[in-house]
CSV table of C-alpha atoms in Angstrom, one decimal:
chain,number,residue,atom,x,y,z
A,1,MET,CA,-7.4,-1.5,-15.6
A,2,THR,CA,-11.0,-1.9,-17.0
A,3,PRO,CA,-12.1,-1.7,-20.6
A,4,ALA,CA,-13.9,1.2,-20.6
A,5,THR,CA,-12.9,4.2,-22.7
A,6,VAL,CA,-10.6,6.7,-21.2
A,7,THR,CA,-12.5,10.2,-22.3
A,8,ALA,CA,-10.1,12.7,-20.9
A,9,THR,CA,-8.4,14.8,-23.3
A,10,SER,CA,-4.7,14.6,-24.0
A,11,ALA,CA,-4.3,18.0,-22.4
A,12,ASP,CA,-6.1,16.4,-19.6
A,13,LEU,CA,-4.0,13.5,-19.4
A,14,ALA,CA,-0.7,15.5,-19.8
A,15,GLN,CA,-1.4,17.6,-16.9
A,16,GLN,CA,-2.1,14.0,-14.8
A,17,PHE,CA,1.0,12.7,-15.9
A,18,CYS,CA,3.0,15.7,-14.6
A,19,SER,CA,1.2,15.6,-11.5
A,20,VAL,CA,1.8,12.2,-10.5
A,21,ARG,CA,5.6,12.7,-11.9
A,22,GLN,CA,6.3,15.4,-10.0
A,23,GLN,CA,4.5,14.0,-6.7
A,24,THR,CA,7.1,11.1,-6.8
A,25,LYS,CA,10.2,13.5,-7.3
A,26,THR,CA,8.5,16.1,-4.5
A,27,PHE,CA,8.8,13.0,-2.2
A,28,CYS,CA,12.5,12.2,-2.9
A,29,GLU,CA,13.4,15.9,-2.2
A,30,PRO,CA,14.5,15.4,1.7
A,31,LEU,CA,16.7,12.1,0.4
A,32,ASN,CA,20.1,12.0,-0.2
A,33,PRO,CA,21.6,9.5,-3.0
A,34,GLU,CA,22.9,7.1,-0.1
A,35,ASP,CA,19.3,6.9,1.2
A,36,LEU,CA,17.8,5.9,-2.4
A,37,MET,CA,20.5,2.9,-2.4
A,38,VAL,CA,18.9,1.0,0.5
A,39,GLN,CA,17.1,-2.4,0.4
A,40,SER,CA,16.7,-3.0,4.3
A,41,CYS,CA,14.3,-6.0,3.8
A,42,ALA,CA,12.9,-8.8,1.2
A,43,GLU,CA,10.0,-6.9,0.6
A,44,ALA,CA,11.6,-3.3,-0.2
A,45,SER,CA,13.1,-2.0,-2.8
A,46,PRO,CA,15.7,0.9,-3.0
A,47,GLY,CA,14.2,4.5,-3.8
A,48,LYS,CA,16.4,4.6,-6.8
A,49,TRP,CA,14.8,1.5,-8.2
A,50,HIS,CA,11.1,2.9,-7.7
A,51,LEU,CA,12.4,6.1,-9.9
A,52,ALA,CA,13.4,3.8,-12.6
A,53,HIS,CA,11.2,0.8,-12.7
A,54,THR,CA,7.8,3.8,-13.0
A,55,THR,CA,9.9,5.2,-15.7
A,56,TRP,CA,10.6,1.8,-17.4
A,57,PHE,CA,6.8,1.2,-17.2
A,58,PHE,CA,5.9,4.1,-19.5
A,59,GLU,CA,8.5,3.1,-21.8
A,60,THR,CA,7.9,-0.2,-22.3
A,61,PHE,CA,4.0,-0.4,-22.5
A,62,ILE,CA,3.6,3.1,-24.1
A,63,LEU,CA,6.5,4.8,-26.0
A,64,ARG,CA,8.0,1.3,-27.5
A,65,GLU,CA,4.7,0.7,-29.3
A,66,PHE,CA,2.7,4.0,-29.5
A,67,LEU,CA,5.5,6.3,-30.4
A,68,PRO,CA,6.8,5.8,-33.9
A,69,GLY,CA,10.7,6.2,-34.0
A,70,TYR,CA,11.2,6.3,-30.0
A,71,ARG,CA,14.7,5.9,-29.0
A,72,GLU,CA,15.2,3.7,-26.0
A,73,PHE,CA,17.3,5.7,-23.3
A,74,HIS,CA,19.6,2.4,-22.8
A,75,PRO,CA,19.0,-1.0,-24.0
A,76,ASP,CA,20.1,-2.7,-20.8
A,77,PHE,CA,17.2,-1.0,-18.8
A,78,VAL,CA,14.6,-3.0,-20.7
A,79,TRP,CA,15.5,-5.8,-18.0
A,80,LEU,CA,17.3,-4.2,-15.9
A,81,PHE,CA,14.1,-2.5,-14.3
A,82,ASN,CA,11.8,-5.0,-15.1
A,83,SER,CA,9.9,-6.3,-11.8
A,84,TYR,CA,8.1,-9.6,-12.4
A,85,TYR,CA,6.8,-9.4,-16.2
A,86,ASN,CA,8.1,-12.4,-17.6
A,87,SER,CA,6.6,-11.8,-20.9
A,88,VAL,CA,8.9,-9.2,-21.6
A,89,SER,CA,12.1,-10.1,-20.2
A,90,ASP,CA,14.2,-11.8,-17.5
A,91,GLN,CA,14.9,-9.5,-14.7
A,92,PRO,CA,17.3,-9.5,-11.7
A,93,GLU,CA,16.5,-11.0,-8.6
A,94,LYS,CA,14.7,-8.7,-6.4
A,95,LYS,CA,17.1,-9.1,-3.5
A,96,LEU,CA,19.8,-7.8,-5.5
A,97,ARG,CA,18.4,-4.3,-6.4
A,98,ALA,CA,20.6,-2.7,-3.7
A,99,SER,CA,23.7,-3.6,-5.7
A,100,PHE,CA,22.7,-1.6,-8.5
A,101,SER,CA,25.2,1.1,-7.8
A,102,ARG,CA,25.1,1.7,-11.4
A,103,PRO,CA,23.4,3.3,-13.4
A,104,PRO,CA,24.6,6.2,-11.1
A,105,LEU,CA,21.3,8.3,-9.8
A,106,ASP,CA,22.1,11.2,-12.1
A,107,ALA,CA,21.7,8.6,-14.9
A,108,ILE,CA,18.1,7.4,-13.4
A,109,PHE,CA,16.8,11.1,-13.3
A,110,ALA,CA,18.1,12.0,-17.0
A,111,TYR,CA,16.1,8.2,-17.9
A,112,ARG,CA,13.1,10.1,-16.1
A,113,GLU,CA,13.4,13.3,-18.0
A,114,HIS,CA,14.3,11.5,-21.6
A,115,VAL,CA,10.9,9.2,-21.0
A,116,GLU,CA,9.1,12.3,-19.9
A,117,SER,CA,10.2,14.5,-23.0
A,118,ALA,CA,9.1,11.6,-25.4
A,119,MET,CA,5.5,11.2,-23.3
A,120,GLU,CA,5.2,15.2,-24.0
A,121,THR,CA,5.9,14.3,-27.7
A,122,LEU,CA,3.1,12.0,-27.7
A,123,PHE,CA,0.6,14.1,-26.0
A,124,GLU,CA,1.1,16.4,-28.7
A,125,ARG,CA,0.5,13.9,-31.4
A,126,GLY,CA,-2.6,12.5,-29.8
A,127,LEU,CA,-3.0,9.2,-27.8
A,128,TYR,CA,-5.0,6.2,-28.9
A,129,GLU,CA,-7.6,4.6,-26.9
A,130,GLU,CA,-5.2,2.0,-25.8
A,131,ALA,CA,-2.5,4.2,-25.1
A,132,GLN,CA,-4.9,6.2,-23.0
A,133,GLN,CA,-6.0,3.3,-21.2
A,134,ARG,CA,-2.3,2.1,-20.4
A,135,LEU,CA,-1.2,5.7,-19.3
A,136,VAL,CA,-3.9,5.9,-16.7
A,137,LEU,CA,-2.6,2.4,-15.5
A,138,GLY,CA,0.8,3.5,-15.6
A,139,LEU,CA,-0.4,6.6,-13.5
A,140,ASN,CA,-1.8,4.4,-10.7
A,141,HIS,CA,1.2,2.2,-11.0
A,142,GLU,CA,3.6,5.1,-10.1
A,143,GLN,CA,0.9,6.2,-7.4
A,144,GLN,CA,1.3,2.5,-6.0
A,145,HIS,CA,5.2,2.9,-6.1
A,146,LEU,CA,5.0,6.2,-4.6
A,147,GLU,CA,3.1,4.3,-1.3
A,148,LEU,CA,5.9,1.8,-1.5
A,149,LEU,CA,8.5,4.5,-1.6
A,150,ALA,CA,7.3,5.9,1.6
A,151,THR,CA,7.1,2.4,3.7
A,152,ASP,CA,10.4,1.0,2.3
A,153,ILE,CA,12.3,4.5,3.3
A,154,LYS,CA,10.6,4.2,6.5
A,155,HIS,CA,11.9,1.0,6.7
A,156,ALA,CA,15.2,2.1,5.7
A,157,PHE,CA,15.7,4.9,8.5
A,158,TRP,CA,14.4,2.3,11.0
A,159,THR,CA,17.2,-0.4,10.2
A,160,ASN,CA,19.8,2.6,10.3
A,161,PRO,CA,21.0,2.8,13.9
A,162,LEU,CA,20.7,6.5,13.9
A,163,ARG,CA,17.1,6.3,13.3
A,164,PRO,CA,17.0,9.5,11.1
A,165,ALA,CA,13.9,11.3,10.5
A,166,TYR,CA,12.3,11.5,7.1
A,167,ARG,CA,10.5,14.7,7.8
A,168,THR,CA,11.1,17.2,10.9
A,169,GLY,CA,8.4,18.0,13.1
A,170,ARG,CA,6.3,16.7,15.8
A,171,LEU,CA,3.6,14.5,15.1
A,172,THR,CA,-0.2,16.0,15.4
A,173,PRO,CA,-1.2,15.6,19.2
A,174,SER,CA,-3.3,12.7,19.6
A,175,PRO,CA,-5.9,12.7,22.4
A,176,LYS,CA,-5.5,10.7,25.3
A,177,ASP,CA,-8.6,8.9,24.9
A,178,ALA,CA,-9.8,7.4,21.8
A,179,ALA,CA,-13.3,8.1,20.4
A,180,PRO,CA,-15.7,5.8,22.0
A,181,LEU,CA,-16.2,2.2,20.2
A,182,HIS,CA,-19.4,2.2,18.4
A,183,TRP,CA,-20.9,-1.0,16.6
A,184,PHE,CA,-23.1,-0.5,13.4
A,185,PRO,CA,-25.7,-2.8,12.2
A,186,TYR,CA,-25.7,-3.9,8.8
A,187,PRO,CA,-28.5,-6.2,7.4
A,188,GLY,CA,-27.8,-9.3,5.3
A,189,GLY,CA,-28.9,-10.3,1.9
A,190,LEU,CA,-27.3,-10.3,-1.7
A,191,ARG,CA,-25.4,-7.1,-1.9
A,192,GLU,CA,-23.1,-5.8,-5.0
A,193,ILE,CA,-19.5,-5.4,-4.8
A,194,GLY,CA,-17.0,-4.4,-7.2
A,195,TYR,CA,-16.0,-1.4,-9.6
A,196,SER,CA,-19.0,-0.1,-10.9
A,197,GLU,CA,-18.2,3.6,-12.7
A,198,SER,CA,-17.0,4.6,-16.0
A,199,GLY,CA,-13.3,5.5,-15.0
A,200,PHE,CA,-10.2,3.7,-14.1
A,201,SER,CA,-9.9,0.5,-12.0
A,202,PHE,CA,-7.5,-2.6,-11.5
A,203,ASP,CA,-8.8,-5.7,-13.5
A,204,ASN,CA,-9.1,-7.1,-9.8
A,205,GLU,CA,-12.0,-5.1,-8.7
A,206,THR,CA,-14.0,-6.5,-11.5
A,207,PRO,CA,-16.3,-7.8,-12.3
A,208,ARG,CA,-18.9,-6.6,-10.3
A,209,HIS,CA,-21.0,-9.1,-9.0
A,210,GLN,CA,-23.3,-10.3,-5.9
A,211,GLU,CA,-22.1,-11.7,-2.8
A,212,PHE,CA,-24.9,-13.0,0.2
A,213,LEU,CA,-24.0,-11.4,3.4
A,214,VAL,CA,-25.3,-12.7,6.5
A,215,PRO,CA,-26.2,-9.9,9.3
A,216,PHE,CA,-23.0,-8.3,10.9
A,217,GLU,CA,-22.1,-5.5,13.1
A,218,ILE,CA,-18.7,-3.2,12.2
A,219,ALA,CA,-16.7,-1.1,14.5
A,220,SER,CA,-17.1,2.6,14.3
A,221,ARG,CA,-13.1,3.0,14.2
A,222,PRO,CA,-10.0,1.0,13.6
A,223,VAL,CA,-7.9,-0.7,16.7
A,224,THR,CA,-6.5,1.9,18.5
A,225,CYS,CA,-2.3,1.6,19.9
A,226,ALA,CA,-3.7,1.4,23.7
A,227,GLU,CA,-6.3,-1.3,22.9
A,228,TYR,CA,-3.3,-3.0,21.2
A,229,LEU,CA,-1.2,-2.8,24.1
A,230,ARG,CA,-3.8,-4.3,26.4
A,231,PHE,CA,-3.5,-7.5,24.2
A,232,ILE,CA,0.0,-7.5,24.6
A,233,GLU,CA,0.0,-7.1,28.3
A,234,ASP,CA,-2.5,-9.7,28.5
A,235,GLY,CA,0.4,-12.3,27.1
A,236,GLY,CA,-1.3,-12.0,23.3
A,237,TYR,CA,2.2,-12.9,21.8
A,238,ARG,CA,2.7,-16.0,24.2
A,239,ARG,CA,-0.9,-17.7,23.8
A,240,PRO,CA,-0.9,-20.1,21.0
A,241,GLU,CA,-4.7,-20.7,21.3
A,242,LEU,CA,-5.2,-17.2,19.5
A,243,TRP,CA,-2.9,-17.8,16.6
A,244,LEU,CA,-3.5,-19.4,13.4
A,245,SER,CA,-0.8,-22.4,13.2
A,246,GLU,CA,1.4,-20.4,10.8
A,247,GLY,CA,0.9,-17.6,12.6
A,248,TRP,CA,2.3,-18.7,15.8
A,249,GLU,CA,5.3,-20.6,14.1
A,250,THR,CA,6.0,-17.0,12.8
A,251,VAL,CA,5.9,-15.6,16.1
A,252,ARG,CA,8.2,-17.8,17.5
A,253,ALA,CA,10.5,-17.6,14.3
A,254,GLN,CA,10.6,-14.3,14.0
A,255,GLY,CA,10.5,-13.6,18.0
A,256,TRP,CA,7.8,-10.9,17.5
A,257,GLN,CA,6.8,-9.2,20.7
A,258,ALA,CA,4.7,-6.3,19.6
A,259,PRO,CA,3.8,-4.6,15.9
A,260,LEU,CA,6.9,-3.5,13.8
A,261,TYR,CA,8.5,-0.3,14.9
A,262,TRP,CA,7.6,-0.6,18.6
A,263,HIS,CA,10.7,-0.6,21.2
A,264,ARG,CA,10.6,-0.8,24.7
A,265,ASP,CA,13.4,0.7,26.7
A,266,HIS,CA,14.9,-1.6,28.9
A,267,ASP,CA,15.2,0.8,31.9
A,268,SER,CA,11.9,2.5,31.9
A,269,ARG,CA,10.0,0.0,30.3
A,270,ASP,CA,8.1,2.6,28.5
A,271,TRP,CA,7.3,2.0,24.8
A,272,SER,CA,8.2,4.1,22.0
A,273,ILE,CA,7.2,3.6,18.2
A,274,PHE,CA,9.2,4.8,15.2
A,275,THR,CA,7.4,6.9,12.5
A,276,LEU,CA,8.7,8.7,9.5
A,277,ARG,CA,9.1,12.0,11.5
A,278,GLY,CA,11.5,10.0,14.2
A,279,HIS,CA,10.7,8.3,17.5
A,280,ALA,CA,7.7,8.8,19.2
A,281,SER,CA,6.4,8.2,22.8
A,282,LEU,CA,3.6,5.5,22.9
A,283,THR,CA,1.6,7.8,25.3
A,284,ASP,CA,1.5,10.5,22.8
A,285,LEU,CA,0.0,7.9,20.4
A,286,GLU,CA,-2.5,5.9,22.2
A,287,ALA,CA,-5.6,7.0,20.8
A,288,ALA,CA,-4.1,6.7,17.1
A,289,PRO,CA,-4.9,3.2,15.1
A,290,VAL,CA,-2.4,0.7,16.1
A,291,CYS,CA,-0.2,0.0,12.4
A,292,HIS,CA,2.6,-2.3,11.1
A,293,VAL,CA,0.6,-5.5,12.3
A,294,SER,CA,0.5,-8.5,10.3
A,295,TYR,CA,-2.5,-10.4,9.2
A,296,PHE,CA,-1.5,-13.0,11.7
A,297,GLU,CA,-1.6,-10.5,14.6
A,298,ALA,CA,-4.6,-8.8,13.5
A,299,ASP,CA,-6.6,-12.1,13.6
A,300,ALA,CA,-5.0,-13.1,16.7
A,301,PHE,CA,-6.3,-9.5,18.4
A,302,ALA,CA,-9.7,-10.4,16.7
A,303,ARG,CA,-9.9,-13.5,18.4
A,304,TRP,CA,-8.5,-12.2,22.0
A,305,SER,CA,-11.5,-9.7,21.7
A,306,GLY,CA,-13.8,-12.1,21.1
A,307,LYS,CA,-14.6,-10.6,17.5
A,308,ARG,CA,-13.6,-11.1,13.7
A,309,LEU,CA,-11.9,-9.5,11.0
A,310,PRO,CA,-14.5,-8.2,8.4
A,311,THR,CA,-14.8,-9.9,5.1
A,312,GLU,CA,-13.8,-7.7,1.9
A,313,ALA,CA,-17.6,-7.5,0.9
A,314,GLU,CA,-18.5,-6.6,4.4
A,315,TRP,CA,-16.1,-3.8,4.4
A,316,GLU,CA,-17.1,-2.5,1.0
A,317,VAL,CA,-20.7,-2.2,1.4
A,318,VAL,CA,-20.0,-0.2,4.7
A,319,ALA,CA,-17.4,2.2,2.4
A,320,ALA,CA,-19.2,2.4,-0.6
A,321,ASP,CA,-21.5,5.1,-0.1
A,322,ARG,CA,-18.8,7.3,1.8
A,323,PRO,CA,-16.9,10.0,0.2
A,324,VAL,CA,-12.9,9.1,0.1
A,325,ASN,CA,-11.4,11.5,2.2
A,326,GLY,CA,-9.2,11.2,5.3
A,327,ASN,CA,-5.7,11.2,6.6
A,328,LEU,CA,-4.0,10.4,3.0
A,329,LEU,CA,-0.5,11.4,1.6
A,330,GLU,CA,-1.2,15.1,0.7
A,331,ASN,CA,-2.4,15.5,4.5
A,332,GLY,CA,1.5,15.3,5.1
A,333,GLU,CA,1.0,13.7,8.6
A,334,LEU,CA,2.4,10.6,7.5
A,335,HIS,CA,1.4,8.6,10.4
A,336,PRO,CA,-2.3,7.4,11.7
A,337,VAL,CA,-3.8,9.8,13.8
A,338,ALA,CA,-6.9,9.3,16.1
A,339,ALA,CA,-10.5,9.3,15.0
A,340,LEU,CA,-12.9,12.1,15.6
A,341,PRO,CA,-15.8,11.4,18.3
A,342,SER,CA,-18.8,10.3,16.2
A,343,SER,CA,-21.8,8.1,16.7
A,344,SER,CA,-23.5,8.5,13.3
A,345,GLU,CA,-21.4,6.7,10.9
A,346,PRO,CA,-18.1,4.7,11.1
A,347,GLN,CA,-15.0,6.7,10.8
A,348,GLN,CA,-11.8,6.4,9.1
A,349,MET,CA,-12.8,3.9,6.4
A,350,PHE,CA,-10.0,5.6,3.9
A,351,GLY,CA,-6.7,6.5,4.9
A,352,ASP,CA,-4.7,6.2,8.4
A,353,VAL,CA,-4.2,2.2,7.9
A,354,TRP,CA,-4.6,-0.5,5.1
A,355,GLU,CA,-7.6,-2.6,7.2
A,356,TRP,CA,-6.8,-6.6,6.8
A,357,THR,CA,-10.0,-8.3,5.7
A,358,ARG,CA,-10.2,-11.9,6.4
A,359,SER,CA,-10.7,-12.4,2.7
A,360,PRO,CA,-8.2,-14.3,0.7
A,361,TYR,CA,-7.0,-12.9,-2.7
A,362,ILE,CA,-8.4,-14.7,-5.2
A,363,GLY,CA,-10.2,-13.4,-8.5
A,364,TYR,CA,-13.9,-12.4,-8.6
A,365,PRO,CA,-16.6,-14.7,-10.4
A,366,GLY,CA,-16.1,-14.0,-14.1
A,367,TYR,CA,-12.6,-12.3,-13.6
A,368,ASN,CA,-10.3,-12.4,-16.5
A,369,PRO,CA,-6.6,-10.7,-16.4
A,370,LEU,CA,-5.7,-8.1,-19.0
A,371,PRO,CA,-4.2,-9.5,-22.5
A,372,GLY,CA,-0.4,-9.9,-23.1
A,373,ALA,CA,2.3,-8.8,-20.6
A,374,LEU,CA,-0.3,-6.4,-18.5
A,375,GLY,CA,-2.1,-9.4,-17.4
A,376,GLU,CA,0.8,-10.4,-15.3
A,377,TYR,CA,0.1,-7.2,-13.2
A,378,ASN,CA,-2.4,-8.8,-10.7
A,379,GLY,CA,-3.9,-12.1,-11.7
A,380,LYS,CA,-0.9,-14.1,-11.3
A,381,PHE,CA,-0.6,-13.1,-7.4
A,382,MET,CA,-3.9,-14.9,-6.5
A,383,CYS,CA,-2.3,-17.4,-4.1
A,384,ASN,CA,-1.4,-17.1,-0.6
A,385,GLN,CA,-2.3,-13.6,0.0
A,386,MET,CA,-4.8,-11.9,2.0
A,387,VAL,CA,-6.7,-8.6,1.1
A,388,LEU,CA,-6.6,-5.2,2.6
A,389,ARG,CA,-8.8,-2.1,1.9
A,390,GLY,CA,-9.2,1.6,2.5
A,391,GLY,CA,-5.5,3.1,2.2
A,392,SER,CA,-3.4,4.3,4.7
A,393,THR,CA,-1.6,7.6,5.3
A,394,VAL,CA,0.8,7.6,2.7
A,395,THR,CA,-1.4,6.6,0.0
A,396,PRO,CA,-2.0,9.5,-2.7
A,397,ALA,CA,-5.9,10.7,-2.4
A,398,SER,CA,-6.7,10.1,-5.9
A,399,HIS,CA,-5.2,6.5,-6.1
A,400,ILE,CA,-7.9,5.1,-3.6
A,401,ARG,CA,-11.9,4.0,-4.0
A,402,ALA,CA,-14.1,1.7,-2.0
A,403,SER,CA,-13.4,-1.2,-4.2
A,404,TYR,CA,-9.8,-0.9,-4.4
A,405,ARG,CA,-8.2,-4.3,-3.4
A,406,ASN,CA,-4.9,-4.5,-1.9
A,407,PHE,CA,-3.2,-7.9,-1.1
A,408,PHE,CA,-0.2,-9.0,1.0
A,409,SER,CA,1.3,-12.3,2.3
A,410,PRO,CA,-0.4,-12.6,6.0
A,411,ALA,CA,3.1,-12.3,7.7
A,412,THR,CA,3.7,-8.8,6.0
A,413,ARG,CA,4.1,-5.8,8.7
A,414,TRP,CA,6.3,-3.1,6.6
A,415,GLN,CA,3.0,-1.5,5.4
A,416,PHE,CA,0.7,0.8,7.0
A,417,SER,CA,-1.3,-2.0,7.9
A,418,GLY,CA,-3.9,-2.1,11.0
A,419,LEU,CA,-7.2,-3.7,11.6
A,420,ARG,CA,-11.3,-2.9,12.2
A,421,LEU,CA,-13.1,-5.5,13.9
A,422,ALA,CA,-16.6,-6.9,13.0
A,423,ASN,CA,-18.9,-9.2,14.7
A,424,GLY,CA,-21.7,-11.5,13.7
């Protein structure tokens, strides 16, 4: 969160609050209570926990401090639904979140209603500037968890032997051939990156600063499923010379042979891909961006191609002057779609897949985390993580911007992560 003053009125903020909270609730409507209890991998959390934790954030950082006489919903919730804010309280181990059969789901929804009612009272009384800033941070925090909820549910349904679909209906048909790949050149020199507007940003997007770039080229679109399939068929997962040392160890330890959610039929030898709409044939998705690949896989593919991944500064320079539109959550696709043919500018900079960069996640020159417990939001994770840019098909449209920095460990695959090549 930047220290910029929030200029929206209480009515505007109340409307934004209701909209974000409703979007989370709407996403959960196709899910049953059992779906919301599943925690299918170490990175994921149960949907029920996401619903509670995002509510905990507003209660902990706004209502407890800025609404006189506020009565907490339950005294144990302050630690039970704390994620990693050690300055606030201890918290249960993340891997145990699926064991929270109590409190029941109806209590979680009652918790949400309790906090929303209290927030309504606070809106009526008016918000101090600090409370406004925390509210906007909380709204962006909930949007982050809505995206995590989508990725977690996908993984949960994939691990279910029945392989249920989150949403019925077929994916948008993909053309057989991908848009031709073009290369766009960019000059070197000193360029500024980082958030520069007056609205909200996370603290890790600042301060704006100069980066020196050598001349480079960037691909017109992300790498497609068909292109990645050629990497697989050329023995990409069996050639140690293509992989970083830790990446090769991970391939061998995890038995990777393809991106997450790819499955090869033993009889026909055809590939299928699991999506939030169920299984789809790879032949129907060949022109779409490949997703659910780790940084290790993205880097190996780039090396196999004779190219490289862009730095985050290069990526931001390319994206900075482009409008934020694309295949995002509100489109309802829930899976990457093929790029439109274009030779005039790079395509799909926003939406479809988070794009791995070759940049480690560290603080910008002069970076300072927020004071107090909120300083634990981003800064303490600046170690052993790589930066991704651009958002995905399950990112809310109002949440993404050119300066947004996502980050995950290099072996992470359960996110909608893909890659775009660079050269030079």
